[in-house]
């Protein structure tokens, strides 16, 4: 799958991941169509639009509207995308077409490990496949030259925001992660056009993240959204968008299932910033590299 460059449109992704992202926004008959496709995508590839409408208790026109609602040009586009995705799953080591994502209370530990591991590997691969390299480069360039970097996130995304702070701080960036809205908004109000604000939200609709993020944009800071939903309010408010995939399974939905793929994006950003600020990053790592070793405890056996 080709990655997206400047001016080449939205980055590609597996169509089931796209539908899963858009499904919470859909209601009524459109949601029924999406749920059936996710339930058995292989069977849908053999259905006409009229047949899929009958199977969902809707109509051919509803199926067509569903395709447009999730950003596809036509039902034929949906069929082609499903077939390609199925083909990738059949030849891939990380594909989960045979494993599935459901875990029952009676499943043994081997099954749990297989489902969780396979889902995470697939989400990471989907995220890599859909990375917009131009967007990633613009984000890294902005962070590398920024006077100051704010990172906003709450809940599960708050943990990722703090992890982002740790990584960028170690290579010499003036960065702070914020997971409380009042403190985040206060910091955002003090930003300038020389600064960068990164907002992290799986749904892209968390008010506590969007509020300081939009304020940072009003202050002239470059804004970078990291989210699974490219049409979300967070994404729409951003100068630069980095899109992650989700690895949902039983007991792991939403941001929990997306954590690994978000960290892949953070890692790519971190390494590229280190490249762009090589002298500063190298000096920072040299000055701090010994600290963890100095605090390592050496075990002593007692006789």
Short mmCIF file of C-alpha atoms in Angstrom, two decimals:
data_model
loop_
_atom_site.label_atom_id
_atom_site.label_comp_id
_atom_site.label_asym_id
_atom_site.label_seq_id
_atom_site.Cartn_x
_atom_site.Cartn_y
_atom_site.Cartn_z
CA UNK A 1 0.00 0.00 0.00
CA UNK A 2 1.42 3.38 -0.96
CA UNK A 3 1.84 6.11 1.60
CA UNK A 4 0.44 9.52 0.98
CA UNK A 5 2.54 12.50 -0.03
CA UNK A 6 1.72 16.16 -0.33
CA UNK A 7 -1.48 16.93 -2.16
CA UNK A 8 -2.35 13.29 -2.88
CA UNK A 9 -5.48 13.06 -0.76
CA UNK A 10 -6.23 11.16 2.45
CA UNK A 11 -3.96 8.30 3.46
CA UNK A 12 -5.15 4.78 2.59
CA UNK A 13 -6.45 2.35 5.21
CA UNK A 14 -8.27 -0.96 5.45
CA UNK A 15 -11.90 -0.31 4.68
CA UNK A 16 -13.11 -2.23 7.75
CA UNK A 17 -10.98 0.05 9.94
CA UNK A 18 -12.57 3.02 8.19
CA UNK A 19 -16.09 1.67 8.75
CA UNK A 20 -15.31 0.88 12.40
CA UNK A 21 -14.14 4.46 12.89
CA UNK A 22 -17.23 5.96 11.24
CA UNK A 23 -19.80 3.59 12.77
CA UNK A 24 -20.41 5.50 16.03
CA UNK A 25 -21.45 8.51 13.95
CA UNK A 26 -24.04 6.56 11.96
CA UNK A 27 -27.59 5.86 13.04
CA UNK A 28 -30.57 3.81 11.96
CA UNK A 29 -30.39 2.00 8.63
CA UNK A 30 -26.90 3.27 7.79
CA UNK A 31 -25.58 1.76 11.02
CA UNK A 32 -27.25 -1.58 10.21
CA UNK A 33 -25.36 -1.73 6.90
CA UNK A 34 -22.05 -0.99 8.58
CA UNK A 35 -22.60 -3.57 11.33
CA UNK A 36 -23.38 -6.33 8.83
CA UNK A 37 -20.29 -5.53 6.75
CA UNK A 38 -18.08 -5.72 9.85
CA UNK A 39 -19.78 -8.94 10.95
CA UNK A 40 -18.93 -10.80 7.73
CA UNK A 41 -16.90 -8.72 5.23
CA UNK A 42 -15.99 -11.79 3.16
CA UNK A 43 -19.66 -12.60 2.50
CA UNK A 44 -20.40 -9.01 1.52
CA UNK A 45 -17.90 -9.20 -1.35
CA UNK A 46 -20.33 -11.64 -3.04
CA UNK A 47 -23.40 -9.42 -2.56
CA UNK A 48 -24.89 -6.86 -4.88
CA UNK A 49 -25.97 -3.55 -3.36
CA UNK A 50 -29.60 -4.64 -3.66
CA UNK A 51 -28.89 -7.97 -1.92
CA UNK A 52 -26.99 -6.27 0.89
CA UNK A 53 -29.95 -3.93 1.31
CA UNK A 54 -32.31 -6.90 1.64
CA UNK A 55 -30.03 -8.65 4.14
CA UNK A 56 -29.98 -5.55 6.34
CA UNK A 57 -33.68 -4.84 5.98
CA UNK A 58 -32.94 -1.59 4.18
CA UNK A 59 -32.58 -0.84 0.47
CA UNK A 60 -30.09 -0.46 -2.35
CA UNK A 61 -30.31 3.32 -2.01
CA UNK A 62 -29.44 3.04 1.69
CA UNK A 63 -26.36 0.96 0.86
CA UNK A 64 -25.27 3.62 -1.60
CA UNK A 65 -25.82 6.34 1.01
CA UNK A 66 -23.80 4.31 3.50
CA UNK A 67 -20.83 4.17 1.13
CA UNK A 68 -20.88 7.93 0.69
CA UNK A 69 -21.32 8.49 4.44
CA UNK A 70 -18.05 6.67 5.18
CA UNK A 71 -16.17 8.44 2.37
CA UNK A 72 -16.35 5.86 -0.43
CA UNK A 73 -17.24 6.85 -3.97
CA UNK A 74 -19.54 3.92 -4.68
CA UNK A 75 -20.58 0.41 -3.69
CA UNK A 76 -18.15 -0.95 -6.27
CA UNK A 77 -15.38 0.92 -4.46
CA UNK A 78 -16.44 -0.81 -1.23
CA UNK A 79 -16.32 -4.26 -2.86
CA UNK A 80 -12.86 -3.65 -4.32
CA UNK A 81 -11.55 -2.38 -0.97
CA UNK A 82 -12.98 -5.39 0.90
CA UNK A 83 -11.45 -7.80 -1.62
CA UNK A 84 -8.03 -6.15 -1.36
CA UNK A 85 -8.17 -6.18 2.42
CA UNK A 86 -9.10 -9.86 2.44
CA UNK A 87 -6.21 -10.60 0.11
CA UNK A 88 -3.74 -8.83 2.38
CA UNK A 89 -5.05 -10.76 5.37
CA UNK A 90 -4.62 -14.10 3.61
CA UNK A 91 -0.95 -13.51 2.78
CA UNK A 92 0.02 -11.62 5.93
CA UNK A 93 1.64 -13.02 9.06
CA UNK A 94 -0.28 -10.51 11.16
CA UNK A 95 -3.72 -10.88 9.52
CA UNK A 96 -6.54 -11.78 11.89
CA UNK A 97 -9.10 -13.01 9.37
CA UNK A 98 -8.88 -16.55 10.77
CA UNK A 99 -8.34 -15.61 14.41
CA UNK A 100 -11.06 -13.01 14.88
CA UNK A 101 -11.32 -10.51 17.72
CA UNK A 102 -13.84 -12.13 20.09
CA UNK A 103 -12.75 -13.57 23.43
CA UNK A 104 -15.26 -15.56 25.45
CA UNK A 105 -15.12 -16.27 29.20
CA UNK A 106 -14.29 -19.90 28.38
CA UNK A 107 -11.35 -19.24 26.04
CA UNK A 108 -8.01 -20.51 27.27
CA UNK A 109 -4.95 -18.30 27.71
CA UNK A 110 -3.43 -19.41 24.41
CA UNK A 111 -6.49 -18.08 22.58
CA UNK A 112 -6.38 -14.80 24.54
CA UNK A 113 -2.72 -14.23 23.67
CA UNK A 114 -3.33 -15.07 20.00
CA UNK A 115 -6.29 -12.69 19.65
CA UNK A 116 -4.72 -9.77 21.52
CA UNK A 117 -1.31 -10.14 19.88
CA UNK A 118 -2.76 -10.49 16.39
CA UNK A 119 -5.06 -7.50 16.84
CA UNK A 120 -2.23 -5.30 18.05
CA UNK A 121 0.06 -6.34 15.21
CA UNK A 122 -2.65 -5.61 12.68
CA UNK A 123 -3.38 -2.17 14.16
CA UNK A 124 0.30 -1.28 14.07
CA UNK A 125 0.59 -2.41 10.44
CA UNK A 126 -2.55 -0.51 9.46
CA UNK A 127 -1.19 2.62 11.11
CA UNK A 128 2.12 2.29 9.26
CA UNK A 129 0.31 1.71 5.96
CA UNK A 130 -1.84 4.82 6.37
CA UNK A 131 0.85 7.24 7.60
CA UNK A 132 0.80 10.50 5.67
CA UNK A 133 4.53 11.06 5.30
CA UNK A 134 4.08 14.71 4.36
CA UNK A 135 2.02 15.31 7.52
CA UNK A 136 4.54 13.47 9.67
CA UNK A 137 7.39 15.51 8.20
CA UNK A 138 5.54 18.81 8.77
CA UNK A 139 4.81 17.83 12.37
CA UNK A 140 8.43 16.83 13.02
CA UNK A 141 9.80 19.99 11.42
CA UNK A 142 7.51 22.11 13.58
CA UNK A 143 8.42 20.29 16.80
CA UNK A 144 12.15 20.36 16.03
CA UNK A 145 12.22 24.14 15.69
CA UNK A 146 9.57 24.96 18.32
CA UNK A 147 10.32 27.27 21.20
CA UNK A 148 7.94 25.18 23.30
CA UNK A 149 5.71 22.11 22.80
CA UNK A 150 2.43 21.42 24.61
CA UNK A 151 0.86 17.94 24.53
CA UNK A 152 -2.81 17.58 25.55
CA UNK A 153 -4.65 14.36 26.41
CA UNK A 154 -6.95 13.02 29.11
CA UNK A 155 -7.79 9.50 30.33
CA UNK A 156 -5.93 6.88 28.33
CA UNK A 157 -4.69 9.54 25.94
CA UNK A 158 -3.35 11.44 28.95
CA UNK A 159 -0.91 8.59 29.60
CA UNK A 160 0.21 8.81 25.98
CA UNK A 161 0.63 12.59 26.31
CA UNK A 162 2.95 12.09 29.26
CA UNK A 163 4.88 9.42 27.37
CA UNK A 164 5.30 11.88 24.51
CA UNK A 165 6.64 14.43 26.97
CA UNK A 166 9.20 11.93 28.32
CA UNK A 167 10.51 11.06 24.87
CA UNK A 168 10.78 14.57 23.48
CA UNK A 169 12.17 15.99 26.73
CA UNK A 170 15.05 13.53 26.63
CA UNK A 171 16.24 14.86 23.27
CA UNK A 172 16.21 18.46 24.41
CA UNK A 173 12.74 19.68 23.50
CA UNK A 174 11.05 22.18 25.80
CA UNK A 175 7.90 20.05 26.15
CA UNK A 176 5.14 19.58 28.71
CA UNK A 177 2.31 17.05 28.76
CA UNK A 178 -1.01 18.24 30.18
CA UNK A 179 -3.92 16.02 31.26
CA UNK A 180 -5.96 18.50 33.28
CA UNK A 181 -8.06 20.94 31.27
CA UNK A 182 -7.56 24.09 33.36
CA UNK A 183 -3.79 23.72 33.42
CA UNK A 184 -3.77 22.81 29.72
CA UNK A 185 -5.87 25.84 28.78
CA UNK A 186 -3.66 28.11 30.87
CA UNK A 187 -0.58 26.84 29.07
CA UNK A 188 -2.28 27.09 25.67
CA UNK A 189 -3.16 30.73 26.30
CA UNK A 190 0.54 31.50 26.71
CA UNK A 191 1.65 29.90 23.43
CA UNK A 192 2.89 31.88 20.42
CA UNK A 193 3.40 31.24 16.70
CA UNK A 194 6.84 29.88 17.62
CA UNK A 195 5.24 26.98 19.51
CA UNK A 196 3.55 23.64 18.80
CA UNK A 197 0.48 22.02 20.40
CA UNK A 198 -0.14 18.28 20.04
CA UNK A 199 -3.64 16.97 20.84
CA UNK A 200 -4.11 13.23 21.41
CA UNK A 201 -7.61 11.72 21.40
CA UNK A 202 -8.76 8.38 19.97
CA UNK A 203 -12.24 9.69 19.21
CA UNK A 204 -11.08 13.19 18.38
CA UNK A 205 -14.11 14.57 20.20
CA UNK A 206 -12.92 14.83 23.82
CA UNK A 207 -13.83 18.34 24.94
CA UNK A 208 -11.07 18.57 27.54
CA UNK A 209 -8.50 18.03 24.79
CA UNK A 210 -10.16 20.10 22.08
CA UNK A 211 -10.59 23.18 24.27
CA UNK A 212 -6.86 23.90 24.90
CA UNK A 213 -5.99 22.62 21.43
CA UNK A 214 -8.25 25.17 19.72
CA UNK A 215 -6.99 27.90 22.04
CA UNK A 216 -3.40 27.04 21.08
CA UNK A 217 -4.38 27.42 17.43
CA UNK A 218 -5.95 30.80 18.12
CA UNK A 219 -2.68 31.89 19.69
CA UNK A 220 -0.91 31.02 16.44
CA UNK A 221 0.80 27.79 17.52
CA UNK A 222 1.14 24.97 14.98
CA UNK A 223 -1.42 22.32 15.96
CA UNK A 224 -0.91 18.56 15.45
CA UNK A 225 -3.80 16.13 16.01
CA UNK A 226 -3.21 12.44 16.71
CA UNK A 227 -6.54 10.61 16.42
CA UNK A 228 -8.25 7.61 14.86
CA UNK A 229 -10.98 9.77 13.29
CA UNK A 230 -9.83 12.03 10.44
CA UNK A 231 -13.24 13.77 10.40
CA UNK A 232 -13.39 14.51 14.13
CA UNK A 233 -13.49 17.99 15.66
CA UNK A 234 -9.87 17.60 16.81
CA UNK A 235 -8.73 16.67 13.31
CA UNK A 236 -10.68 19.54 11.75
CA UNK A 237 -9.08 22.02 14.14
CA UNK A 238 -5.54 20.84 13.37
CA UNK A 239 -2.90 22.18 11.00
CA UNK A 240 -1.46 18.66 10.76
CA UNK A 241 -3.25 15.31 11.24
CA UNK A 242 -1.68 11.94 12.12
CA UNK A 243 -4.21 9.08 11.97
CA UNK A 244 -3.97 5.87 14.02
CA UNK A 245 -5.78 2.54 13.68
CA UNK A 246 -7.58 0.65 16.44
CA UNK A 247 -7.03 -2.93 17.60
CA UNK A 248 -10.30 -3.63 19.34
CA UNK A 249 -11.04 -7.04 20.86
CA UNK A 250 -13.39 -8.23 23.57
CA UNK A 251 -12.70 -6.24 26.75
CA UNK A 252 -10.51 -3.75 24.79
CA UNK A 253 -12.41 -1.08 22.89
CA UNK A 254 -11.74 2.49 21.82
CA UNK A 255 -8.58 4.12 23.08
CA UNK A 256 -7.38 1.00 24.92
CA UNK A 257 -7.24 -0.95 21.67
CA UNK A 258 -5.54 1.94 19.87
CA UNK A 259 -2.69 2.54 22.34
CA UNK A 260 -0.01 0.60 20.48
CA UNK A 261 -0.71 2.22 17.12
CA UNK A 262 -0.69 5.71 18.67
CA UNK A 263 2.69 4.97 20.23
CA UNK A 264 3.97 3.95 16.80
CA UNK A 265 3.09 7.42 15.54
CA UNK A 266 4.74 9.00 18.59
CA UNK A 267 7.87 6.92 18.02
CA UNK A 268 8.07 7.93 14.35
CA UNK A 269 7.64 11.59 15.30
CA UNK A 270 10.22 11.32 18.09
CA UNK A 271 12.89 9.70 15.89
CA UNK A 272 12.34 12.17 13.06
CA UNK A 273 12.62 15.11 15.49
CA UNK A 274 15.86 13.61 16.80
CA UNK A 275 17.17 13.42 13.22
CA UNK A 276 16.22 17.02 12.48
CA UNK A 277 17.79 18.30 15.70
CA UNK A 278 20.71 15.86 15.64
CA UNK A 279 23.29 17.99 17.46
CA UNK A 280 20.94 18.94 20.28
CA UNK A 281 19.43 15.45 20.55
CA UNK A 282 22.81 13.73 20.61
CA UNK A 283 24.14 16.09 23.26
CA UNK A 284 21.04 15.57 25.40
CA UNK A 285 21.25 11.79 25.15
CA UNK A 286 24.96 11.87 26.01
CA UNK A 287 24.31 13.99 29.10
CA UNK A 288 21.44 11.80 30.33
CA UNK A 289 22.34 8.32 29.09
CA UNK A 290 24.16 7.30 32.28
CA UNK A 291 21.35 8.22 34.69
CA UNK A 292 19.27 5.04 34.46
CA UNK A 293 22.37 2.87 34.91
CA UNK A 294 23.40 4.75 38.03
CA UNK A 295 20.07 3.92 39.62
CA UNK A 296 20.09 0.23 38.73
CA UNK A 297 20.11 -2.08 41.77
CA UNK A 298 22.62 -4.91 41.68
CA UNK A 299 21.22 -8.03 43.27
CA UNK A 300 23.32 -9.80 45.86
CA UNK A 301 22.75 -13.42 46.70
CA UNK A 302 22.68 -14.32 50.35
CA UNK A 303 24.01 -17.65 51.52
#
